[in-house]
Amino acid sequence: MPAATLATSLPHNIFPNVPKRTNFSTLVPSGFSASSTSYPINSNTSLSFVAPLEAILFDIDGTLCDSDPLHYYAFRDMLQEVGFNNGSPIDEEFFINNISGKHNEELCTVLLPDWEFEKAMKFMVDKEALFRRIAAEQLQPISGLENLCKWVEKLGLKRAAVTNAPRSNAELLISMLKLEDFFEVIVLAEECARPKPFPDPYLKALDALKVSPHHTFVFEDSVSGIKAANGAGMPAVGMATRNPEQMLLDAGATLVIKDYNDPKLWENLEALVKQKSRL
């Protein structure tokens, strides 16, 4: 299969030379606890209504890889440098409730409402550059991702990555996860009329793949992403990598899993295959 198309093509990413601020060589955040500590997850709604399955759409950050802690550290470091919250570092709860899943333009008004927009966006650009440097050292895929990708390829399902992340981040993460040839299409919210939580990025992916929302579902880890998927007419499987299970359910997730090894996920996937074979 040819490499995924990103608008027109997906160019090679150039890693920015970001000055070191913190030693991230052992960045496994002790204070950034995964929501999996509250398992077992009780949501077990079926995905059977999307049969026959045609496609699966994936968010990137927090869905393909456990990147939220890396974003958290980058925001915490840089916000503290500019005196945000009187110089006190943000905590995990603040990050989850106010930052995770949001588009950078929205974050300008959330975090830096008194700054000129151009200055605030420059801050976001610098933060993303710091994130990429950290990610180059620390990024890990969500457990079970490789097996899921093999399953998708074996069945010949169509697939796309749909993200609020900027182009350079999407390129880096997909490259590090070795998924350049897995995705047929990569949709950037910055190239859509509106980002998630609006449905525009997912509608664009459906159009690019030429598939029906009635036979497609989405993997998402954030409230904004789940709302975007639902708004485009698709169910979302919530990935409780970091965000709380109940938050994802309240946002509209059809079911919530802790990773791609979750038995609940495979029960649903196997049921979809059986239904397809009967059609």
PDB file of C-alpha atoms in Angstrom:
ATOM      1  CA  MET A   1       0.000   0.000   0.000  1.00  0.00           C
ATOM      2  CA  PRO A   2       1.395   3.492  -0.811  1.00  0.00           C
ATOM      3  CA  ALA A   3       2.345   5.854   1.972  1.00  0.00           C
ATOM      4  CA  ALA A   4      -0.498   7.881   3.425  1.00  0.00           C
ATOM      5  CA  THR A   5      -1.518  11.118   1.788  1.00  0.00           C
ATOM      6  CA  LEU A   6      -1.424  14.231   3.954  1.00  0.00           C
ATOM      7  CA  ALA A   7      -3.488  16.772   2.044  1.00  0.00           C
ATOM      8  CA  THR A   8      -1.233  16.177  -0.968  1.00  0.00           C
ATOM      9  CA  SER A   9       1.768  14.332   0.442  1.00  0.00           C
ATOM     10  CA  LEU A  10       3.606  13.656   3.688  1.00  0.00           C
ATOM     11  CA  PRO A  11       7.093  15.231   3.523  1.00  0.00           C
ATOM     12  CA  HIS A  12       9.967  14.098   5.703  1.00  0.00           C
ATOM     13  CA  ASN A  13      10.034  15.809   9.053  1.00  0.00           C
ATOM     14  CA  ILE A  14      13.040  17.898  10.026  1.00  0.00           C
ATOM     15  CA  PHE A  15      13.773  17.639  13.737  1.00  0.00           C
ATOM     16  CA  PRO A  16      14.134  21.122  15.193  1.00  0.00           C
ATOM     17  CA  ASN A  17      17.167  22.009  17.234  1.00  0.00           C
ATOM     18  CA  VAL A  18      15.481  22.826  20.530  1.00  0.00           C
ATOM     19  CA  PRO A  19      17.617  24.082  23.445  1.00  0.00           C
ATOM     20  CA  LYS A  20      17.540  21.798  26.456  1.00  0.00           C
ATOM     21  CA  ARG A  21      15.566  23.066  29.416  1.00  0.00           C
ATOM     22  CA  THR A  22      15.200  19.892  31.439  1.00  0.00           C
ATOM     23  CA  ASN A  23      16.882  16.499  31.532  1.00  0.00           C
ATOM     24  CA  PHE A  24      14.268  14.243  29.966  1.00  0.00           C
ATOM     25  CA  SER A  25      16.458  11.145  29.654  1.00  0.00           C
ATOM     26  CA  THR A  26      14.421   9.319  32.291  1.00  0.00           C
ATOM     27  CA  LEU A  27      11.069  10.936  31.645  1.00  0.00           C
ATOM     28  CA  VAL A  28       8.663   8.359  33.023  1.00  0.00           C
ATOM     29  CA  PRO A  29       6.406  10.680  34.986  1.00  0.00           C
ATOM     30  CA  SER A  30       5.885   9.486  38.535  1.00  0.00           C
ATOM     31  CA  GLY A  31       3.262  12.157  39.132  1.00  0.00           C
ATOM     32  CA  PHE A  32       1.359  11.580  35.901  1.00  0.00           C
ATOM     33  CA  SER A  33      -0.706   8.527  36.722  1.00  0.00           C
ATOM     34  CA  ALA A  34      -2.655   6.648  34.061  1.00  0.00           C
ATOM     35  CA  SER A  35      -6.368   6.370  34.593  1.00  0.00           C
ATOM     36  CA  SER A  36      -5.966   2.596  34.289  1.00  0.00           C
ATOM     37  CA  THR A  37      -5.392   2.565  38.041  1.00  0.00           C
ATOM     38  CA  SER A  38      -9.182   2.773  38.393  1.00  0.00           C
ATOM     39  CA  TYR A  39      -9.922  -0.264  36.216  1.00  0.00           C
ATOM     40  CA  PRO A  40     -11.828  -2.470  35.569  1.00  0.00           C
ATOM     41  CA  ILE A  41     -13.690  -0.369  33.063  1.00  0.00           C
ATOM     42  CA  ASN A  42     -17.392  -1.150  33.096  1.00  0.00           C
ATOM     43  CA  SER A  43     -18.484   0.245  29.729  1.00  0.00           C
ATOM     44  CA  ASN A  44     -19.204  -2.645  27.383  1.00  0.00           C
ATOM     45  CA  THR A  45     -21.594  -1.361  24.737  1.00  0.00           C
ATOM     46  CA  SER A  46     -21.368  -3.263  21.475  1.00  0.00           C
ATOM     47  CA  LEU A  47     -20.014  -1.956  18.176  1.00  0.00           C
ATOM     48  CA  SER A  48     -22.207  -4.400  16.269  1.00  0.00           C
ATOM     49  CA  PHE A  49     -24.282  -1.648  14.668  1.00  0.00           C
ATOM     50  CA  VAL A  50     -21.370  -0.613  12.404  1.00  0.00           C
ATOM     51  CA  ALA A  51     -21.301  -4.009  10.663  1.00  0.00           C
ATOM     52  CA  PRO A  52     -20.180  -4.603   8.012  1.00  0.00           C
ATOM     53  CA  LEU A  53     -17.069  -2.699   9.068  1.00  0.00           C
ATOM     54  CA  GLU A  54     -15.388  -0.715   6.277  1.00  0.00           C
ATOM     55  CA  ALA A  55     -12.881   1.516   8.021  1.00  0.00           C
ATOM     56  CA  ILE A  56     -11.301   2.567  11.313  1.00  0.00           C
ATOM     57  CA  LEU A  57     -10.138   6.108  12.021  1.00  0.00           C
ATOM     58  CA  PHE A  58      -7.469   6.891  14.602  1.00  0.00           C
ATOM     59  CA  ASP A  59      -6.542   9.959  16.569  1.00  0.00           C
ATOM     60  CA  ILE A  60      -2.755  10.170  17.101  1.00  0.00           C
ATOM     61  CA  ASP A  61      -1.768  11.771  20.433  1.00  0.00           C
ATOM     62  CA  GLY A  62      -2.775   9.566  23.351  1.00  0.00           C
ATOM     63  CA  THR A  63      -4.401   7.060  20.989  1.00  0.00           C
ATOM     64  CA  LEU A  64      -1.548   5.620  18.947  1.00  0.00           C
ATOM     65  CA  CYS A  65       1.093   6.577  21.493  1.00  0.00           C
ATOM     66  CA  ASP A  66       1.228   7.636  25.123  1.00  0.00           C
ATOM     67  CA  SER A  67       2.218  11.219  24.389  1.00  0.00           C
ATOM     68  CA  ASP A  68       0.119  13.160  26.907  1.00  0.00           C
ATOM     69  CA  PRO A  69       2.780  13.012  29.649  1.00  0.00           C
ATOM     70  CA  LEU A  70       5.284  14.480  27.197  1.00  0.00           C
ATOM     71  CA  HIS A  71       2.910  17.313  26.261  1.00  0.00           C
ATOM     72  CA  TYR A  72       2.274  17.835  29.974  1.00  0.00           C
ATOM     73  CA  TYR A  73       5.968  18.217  30.768  1.00  0.00           C
ATOM     74  CA  ALA A  74       6.512  20.600  27.854  1.00  0.00           C
ATOM     75  CA  PHE A  75       3.566  22.795  28.864  1.00  0.00           C
ATOM     76  CA  ARG A  76       4.487  22.676  32.541  1.00  0.00           C
ATOM     77  CA  ASP A  77       8.068  23.732  31.855  1.00  0.00           C
ATOM     78  CA  MET A  78       7.276  26.539  29.435  1.00  0.00           C
ATOM     79  CA  LEU A  79       4.247  27.950  31.282  1.00  0.00           C
ATOM     80  CA  GLN A  80       6.283  28.151  34.451  1.00  0.00           C
ATOM     81  CA  GLU A  81       8.990  30.056  32.559  1.00  0.00           C
ATOM     82  CA  VAL A  82       6.517  32.765  31.508  1.00  0.00           C
ATOM     83  CA  GLY A  83       5.036  33.091  35.014  1.00  0.00           C
ATOM     84  CA  PHE A  84       1.733  31.348  34.373  1.00  0.00           C
ATOM     85  CA  ASN A  85      -0.228  30.743  37.604  1.00  0.00           C
ATOM     86  CA  ASN A  86       2.182  33.057  39.426  1.00  0.00           C
ATOM     87  CA  GLY A  87       5.043  30.765  38.516  1.00  0.00           C
ATOM     88  CA  SER A  88       3.572  27.648  40.117  1.00  0.00           C
ATOM     89  CA  PRO A  89       3.779  24.587  37.832  1.00  0.00           C
ATOM     90  CA  ILE A  90       0.531  23.220  36.455  1.00  0.00           C
ATOM     91  CA  ASP A  91      -0.538  19.798  37.722  1.00  0.00           C
ATOM     92  CA  GLU A  92      -1.965  16.757  35.932  1.00  0.00           C
ATOM     93  CA  GLU A  93      -5.567  17.661  36.778  1.00  0.00           C
ATOM     94  CA  PHE A  94      -5.188  21.106  35.214  1.00  0.00           C
ATOM     95  CA  PHE A  95      -3.650  19.565  32.097  1.00  0.00           C
ATOM     96  CA  ILE A  96      -6.467  17.021  31.683  1.00  0.00           C
ATOM     97  CA  ASN A  97      -9.257  19.538  32.266  1.00  0.00           C
ATOM     98  CA  ASN A  98      -7.876  22.509  30.342  1.00  0.00           C
ATOM     99  CA  ILE A  99      -5.293  21.390  27.776  1.00  0.00           C
ATOM    100  CA  SER A 100      -5.605  17.762  26.665  1.00  0.00           C
ATOM    101  CA  GLY A 101      -7.220  17.345  23.235  1.00  0.00           C
ATOM    102  CA  LYS A 102      -7.531  21.060  22.485  1.00  0.00           C
ATOM    103  CA  HIS A 103      -6.245  22.759  19.350  1.00  0.00           C
ATOM    104  CA  ASN A 104      -3.388  25.261  19.773  1.00  0.00           C
ATOM    105  CA  GLU A 105      -5.446  28.228  18.599  1.00  0.00           C
ATOM    106  CA  GLU A 106      -8.016  27.472  21.282  1.00  0.00           C
ATOM    107  CA  LEU A 107      -5.261  27.040  23.870  1.00  0.00           C
ATOM    108  CA  CYS A 108      -4.015  30.547  23.122  1.00  0.00           C
ATOM    109  CA  THR A 109      -7.246  31.945  24.552  1.00  0.00           C
ATOM    110  CA  VAL A 110      -7.455  29.361  27.355  1.00  0.00           C
ATOM    111  CA  LEU A 111      -3.908  29.765  28.668  1.00  0.00           C
ATOM    112  CA  LEU A 112      -2.738  33.164  27.459  1.00  0.00           C
ATOM    113  CA  PRO A 113      -5.854  35.324  27.033  1.00  0.00           C
ATOM    114  CA  ASP A 114      -3.997  38.572  27.755  1.00  0.00           C
ATOM    115  CA  TRP A 115      -1.331  37.987  25.134  1.00  0.00           C
ATOM    116  CA  GLU A 116      -1.518  39.148  21.534  1.00  0.00           C
ATOM    117  CA  PHE A 117      -2.568  36.204  19.407  1.00  0.00           C
ATOM    118  CA  GLU A 118       0.659  36.161  17.367  1.00  0.00           C
ATOM    119  CA  LYS A 119       2.759  36.075  20.536  1.00  0.00           C
ATOM    120  CA  ALA A 120       0.619  33.324  22.035  1.00  0.00           C
ATOM    121  CA  MET A 121       0.865  31.232  18.853  1.00  0.00           C
ATOM    122  CA  LYS A 122       4.657  31.663  18.894  1.00  0.00           C
ATOM    123  CA  PHE A 123       4.593  30.231  22.416  1.00  0.00           C
ATOM    124  CA  MET A 124       2.608  27.232  21.128  1.00  0.00           C
ATOM    125  CA  VAL A 125       5.030  26.715  18.236  1.00  0.00           C
ATOM    126  CA  ASP A 126       7.960  26.716  20.673  1.00  0.00           C
ATOM    127  CA  LYS A 127       6.112  24.326  22.977  1.00  0.00           C
ATOM    128  CA  GLU A 128       5.508  21.898  20.101  1.00  0.00           C
ATOM    129  CA  ALA A 129       9.193  22.040  19.197  1.00  0.00           C
ATOM    130  CA  LEU A 130      10.097  21.148  22.781  1.00  0.00           C
ATOM    131  CA  PHE A 131       7.533  18.328  22.712  1.00  0.00           C
ATOM    132  CA  ARG A 132       9.109  16.880  19.568  1.00  0.00           C
ATOM    133  CA  ARG A 133      12.533  16.837  21.153  1.00  0.00           C
ATOM    134  CA  ILE A 134      11.164  15.021  24.204  1.00  0.00           C
ATOM    135  CA  ALA A 135       9.130  12.629  22.045  1.00  0.00           C
ATOM    136  CA  ALA A 136      12.206  11.716  20.014  1.00  0.00           C
ATOM    137  CA  GLU A 137      13.693  10.343  23.246  1.00  0.00           C
ATOM    138  CA  GLN A 138      10.659   8.939  25.037  1.00  0.00           C
ATOM    139  CA  LEU A 139       7.750   8.060  22.733  1.00  0.00           C
ATOM    140  CA  GLN A 140       6.142   4.636  23.189  1.00  0.00           C
ATOM    141  CA  PRO A 141       3.192   3.082  21.295  1.00  0.00           C
ATOM    142  CA  ILE A 142       0.035   2.127  23.138  1.00  0.00           C
ATOM    143  CA  SER A 143       0.256  -1.511  24.173  1.00  0.00           C
ATOM    144  CA  GLY A 144      -1.194  -3.842  21.539  1.00  0.00           C
ATOM    145  CA  LEU A 145      -1.060  -1.328  18.676  1.00  0.00           C
ATOM    146  CA  GLU A 146       1.066  -3.545  16.440  1.00  0.00           C
ATOM    147  CA  ASN A 147      -1.348  -6.477  16.717  1.00  0.00           C
ATOM    148  CA  LEU A 148      -4.333  -4.247  15.989  1.00  0.00           C
ATOM    149  CA  CYS A 149      -2.642  -2.805  12.901  1.00  0.00           C
ATOM    150  CA  LYS A 150      -1.920  -6.323  11.619  1.00  0.00           C
ATOM    151  CA  TRP A 151      -5.572  -7.239  12.166  1.00  0.00           C
ATOM    152  CA  VAL A 152      -6.732  -4.162  10.242  1.00  0.00           C
ATOM    153  CA  GLU A 153      -4.369  -4.919   7.360  1.00  0.00           C
ATOM    154  CA  LYS A 154      -5.367  -8.582   7.239  1.00  0.00           C
ATOM    155  CA  LEU A 155      -9.030  -7.639   6.840  1.00  0.00           C
ATOM    156  CA  GLY A 156      -8.214  -4.967   4.262  1.00  0.00           C
ATOM    157  CA  LEU A 157     -10.021  -2.245   6.190  1.00  0.00           C
ATOM    158  CA  LYS A 158      -9.527   1.355   5.176  1.00  0.00           C
ATOM    159  CA  ARG A 159      -7.848   3.590   7.746  1.00  0.00           C
ATOM    160  CA  ALA A 160      -6.921   7.189   8.395  1.00  0.00           C
ATOM    161  CA  ALA A 161      -5.237   9.230  11.107  1.00  0.00           C
ATOM    162  CA  VAL A 162      -7.151  12.345  12.133  1.00  0.00           C
ATOM    163  CA  THR A 163      -5.463  14.816  14.455  1.00  0.00           C
ATOM    164  CA  ASN A 164      -5.576  18.278  15.984  1.00  0.00           C
ATOM    165  CA  ALA A 165      -1.778  18.165  16.193  1.00  0.00           C
ATOM    166  CA  PRO A 166       0.317  20.365  13.899  1.00  0.00           C
ATOM    167  CA  ARG A 167       1.843  18.811  10.792  1.00  0.00           C
ATOM    168  CA  SER A 168       5.361  18.497  12.237  1.00  0.00           C
ATOM    169  CA  ASN A 169       4.075  16.572  15.268  1.00  0.00           C
ATOM    170  CA  ALA A 170       1.941  14.247  13.160  1.00  0.00           C
ATOM    171  CA  GLU A 171       4.875  13.500  10.865  1.00  0.00           C
ATOM    172  CA  LEU A 172       7.216  12.782  13.754  1.00  0.00           C
ATOM    173  CA  LEU A 173       4.867  10.520  15.715  1.00  0.00           C
ATOM    174  CA  ILE A 174       3.735   8.496  12.700  1.00  0.00           C
ATOM    175  CA  SER A 175       7.346   8.099  11.583  1.00  0.00           C
ATOM    176  CA  MET A 176       8.534   7.000  15.032  1.00  0.00           C
ATOM    177  CA  LEU A 177       5.686   4.487  15.246  1.00  0.00           C
ATOM    178  CA  LYS A 178       6.612   3.193  11.757  1.00  0.00           C
ATOM    179  CA  LEU A 179       3.075   3.740  10.480  1.00  0.00           C
ATOM    180  CA  GLU A 180       3.887   5.713   7.338  1.00  0.00           C
ATOM    181  CA  ASP A 181       2.664   2.859   5.139  1.00  0.00           C
ATOM    182  CA  PHE A 182      -0.249   1.889   7.373  1.00  0.00           C
ATOM    183  CA  PHE A 183      -2.436   4.964   6.959  1.00  0.00           C
ATOM    184  CA  GLU A 184      -4.025   5.675   3.610  1.00  0.00           C
ATOM    185  CA  VAL A 185      -4.941   9.231   4.603  1.00  0.00           C
ATOM    186  CA  ILE A 186      -3.773  11.651   7.299  1.00  0.00           C
ATOM    187  CA  VAL A 187      -6.100  14.549   8.086  1.00  0.00           C
ATOM    188  CA  LEU A 188      -4.804  17.611   9.921  1.00  0.00           C
ATOM    189  CA  ALA A 189      -7.344  19.756  11.717  1.00  0.00           C
ATOM    190  CA  GLU A 190      -5.300  22.831  10.815  1.00  0.00           C
ATOM    191  CA  GLU A 191      -6.205  22.151   7.172  1.00  0.00           C
ATOM    192  CA  CYS A 192      -9.936  21.931   7.918  1.00  0.00           C
ATOM    193  CA  ALA A 193     -12.429  24.738   8.403  1.00  0.00           C
ATOM    194  CA  ARG A 194     -12.746  23.839  12.092  1.00  0.00           C
ATOM    195  CA  PRO A 195     -10.737  21.541  14.402  1.00  0.00           C
ATOM    196  CA  LYS A 196     -12.065  18.933  16.821  1.00  0.00           C
ATOM    197  CA  PRO A 197     -14.466  19.015  18.723  1.00  0.00           C
ATOM    198  CA  PHE A 198     -16.167  20.025  15.452  1.00  0.00           C
ATOM    199  CA  PRO A 199     -16.735  17.069  13.113  1.00  0.00           C
ATOM    200  CA  ASP A 200     -14.938  18.624  10.139  1.00  0.00           C
ATOM    201  CA  PRO A 201     -11.671  16.593  10.362  1.00  0.00           C
ATOM    202  CA  TYR A 202     -13.544  13.294  10.609  1.00  0.00           C
ATOM    203  CA  LEU A 203     -15.931  14.250   7.807  1.00  0.00           C
ATOM    204  CA  LYS A 204     -12.906  15.017   5.639  1.00  0.00           C
ATOM    205  CA  ALA A 205     -11.429  11.586   6.432  1.00  0.00           C
ATOM    206  CA  LEU A 206     -14.675   9.825   5.533  1.00  0.00           C
ATOM    207  CA  ASP A 207     -14.801  11.683   2.235  1.00  0.00           C
ATOM    208  CA  ALA A 208     -11.161  10.918   1.446  1.00  0.00           C
ATOM    209  CA  LEU A 209     -11.614   7.195   2.140  1.00  0.00           C
ATOM    210  CA  LYS A 210     -15.022   7.083   0.419  1.00  0.00           C
ATOM    211  CA  VAL A 211     -16.602   5.183   3.311  1.00  0.00           C
ATOM    212  CA  SER A 212     -19.856   5.513   5.220  1.00  0.00           C
ATOM    213  CA  PRO A 213     -19.961   6.738   8.832  1.00  0.00           C
ATOM    214  CA  HIS A 214     -22.458   3.923   9.434  1.00  0.00           C
ATOM    215  CA  HIS A 215     -19.708   1.359   8.814  1.00  0.00           C
ATOM    216  CA  THR A 216     -16.784   3.124  10.480  1.00  0.00           C
ATOM    217  CA  PHE A 217     -15.682   3.710  14.048  1.00  0.00           C
ATOM    218  CA  VAL A 218     -13.031   5.860  15.700  1.00  0.00           C
ATOM    219  CA  PHE A 219     -10.346   5.384  18.348  1.00  0.00           C
ATOM    220  CA  GLU A 220     -10.050   8.549  20.472  1.00  0.00           C
ATOM    221  CA  ASP A 221      -8.614   9.472  23.862  1.00  0.00           C
ATOM    222  CA  SER A 222     -10.038  12.956  24.431  1.00  0.00           C
ATOM    223  CA  VAL A 223     -13.387  14.596  25.022  1.00  0.00           C
ATOM    224  CA  SER A 224     -12.983  16.868  21.994  1.00  0.00           C
ATOM    225  CA  GLY A 225     -12.104  13.932  19.751  1.00  0.00           C
ATOM    226  CA  ILE A 226     -15.041  11.819  20.891  1.00  0.00           C
ATOM    227  CA  LYS A 227     -17.424  14.727  20.315  1.00  0.00           C
ATOM    228  CA  ALA A 228     -15.949  15.245  16.846  1.00  0.00           C
ATOM    229  CA  ALA A 229     -16.388  11.570  15.950  1.00  0.00           C
ATOM    230  CA  ASN A 230     -19.970  11.506  17.219  1.00  0.00           C
ATOM    231  CA  GLY A 231     -20.693  14.741  15.368  1.00  0.00           C
ATOM    232  CA  ALA A 232     -19.549  13.073  12.154  1.00  0.00           C
ATOM    233  CA  GLY A 233     -21.998  10.240  12.792  1.00  0.00           C
ATOM    234  CA  MET A 234     -19.544   7.621  14.083  1.00  0.00           C
ATOM    235  CA  PRO A 235     -19.166   5.781  17.382  1.00  0.00           C
ATOM    236  CA  ALA A 236     -15.920   6.296  19.279  1.00  0.00           C
ATOM    237  CA  VAL A 237     -13.942   3.791  21.308  1.00  0.00           C
ATOM    238  CA  GLY A 238     -12.457   5.766  24.172  1.00  0.00           C
ATOM    239  CA  MET A 239      -8.792   5.093  24.919  1.00  0.00           C
ATOM    240  CA  ALA A 240      -8.342   5.685  28.652  1.00  0.00           C
ATOM    241  CA  THR A 241      -4.591   6.103  28.387  1.00  0.00           C
ATOM    242  CA  ARG A 242      -4.610   9.132  30.661  1.00  0.00           C
ATOM    243  CA  ASN A 243      -8.041  10.723  30.675  1.00  0.00           C
ATOM    244  CA  PRO A 244     -10.555   9.342  33.195  1.00  0.00           C
ATOM    245  CA  GLU A 245     -12.970   6.656  32.019  1.00  0.00           C
ATOM    246  CA  GLN A 246     -16.076   8.514  33.145  1.00  0.00           C
ATOM    247  CA  MET A 247     -14.991  11.674  31.336  1.00  0.00           C
ATOM    248  CA  LEU A 248     -14.794   9.721  28.064  1.00  0.00           C
ATOM    249  CA  LEU A 249     -18.134   8.020  28.658  1.00  0.00           C
ATOM    250  CA  ASP A 250     -19.787  11.340  29.471  1.00  0.00           C
ATOM    251  CA  ALA A 251     -18.388  12.749  26.221  1.00  0.00           C
ATOM    252  CA  GLY A 252     -20.181   9.996  24.285  1.00  0.00           C
ATOM    253  CA  ALA A 253     -17.741   7.089  23.961  1.00  0.00           C
ATOM    254  CA  THR A 254     -19.515   3.877  22.964  1.00  0.00           C
ATOM    255  CA  LEU A 255     -17.094   1.857  25.059  1.00  0.00           C
ATOM    256  CA  VAL A 256     -13.818   2.563  26.847  1.00  0.00           C
ATOM    257  CA  ILE A 257     -10.675   0.422  26.786  1.00  0.00           C
ATOM    258  CA  LYS A 258      -7.350   0.713  28.541  1.00  0.00           C
ATOM    259  CA  ASP A 259      -5.202  -0.334  25.549  1.00  0.00           C
ATOM    260  CA  TYR A 260      -5.374  -2.385  22.353  1.00  0.00           C
ATOM    261  CA  ASN A 261      -4.979  -5.632  24.289  1.00  0.00           C
ATOM    262  CA  ASP A 262      -8.227  -5.056  26.169  1.00  0.00           C
ATOM    263  CA  PRO A 263     -10.411  -8.201  25.897  1.00  0.00           C
ATOM    264  CA  LYS A 264     -13.504  -6.016  25.542  1.00  0.00           C
ATOM    265  CA  LEU A 265     -12.106  -4.558  22.327  1.00  0.00           C
ATOM    266  CA  TRP A 266     -11.308  -7.944  20.796  1.00  0.00           C
ATOM    267  CA  GLU A 267     -14.695  -9.340  21.733  1.00  0.00           C
ATOM    268  CA  ASN A 268     -16.240  -6.514  19.719  1.00  0.00           C
ATOM    269  CA  LEU A 269     -13.846  -6.897  16.781  1.00  0.00           C
ATOM    270  CA  GLU A 270     -14.382 -10.659  16.584  1.00  0.00           C
ATOM    271  CA  ALA A 271     -18.152 -10.126  16.684  1.00  0.00           C
ATOM    272  CA  LEU A 272     -17.880  -7.677  13.783  1.00  0.00           C
ATOM    273  CA  VAL A 273     -15.928 -10.227  11.732  1.00  0.00           C
ATOM    274  CA  LYS A 274     -18.528 -12.921  12.430  1.00  0.00           C
ATOM    275  CA  GLN A 275     -21.319 -10.591  11.412  1.00  0.00           C
ATOM    276  CA  LYS A 276     -19.517  -9.721   8.174  1.00  0.00           C
ATOM    277  CA  SER A 277     -19.120 -13.406   7.340  1.00  0.00           C
ATOM    278  CA  ARG A 278     -22.865 -13.922   7.694  1.00  0.00           C
ATOM    279  CA  LEU A 279     -23.751 -11.025   5.371  1.00  0.00           C
TER     280      LEU A 279
END
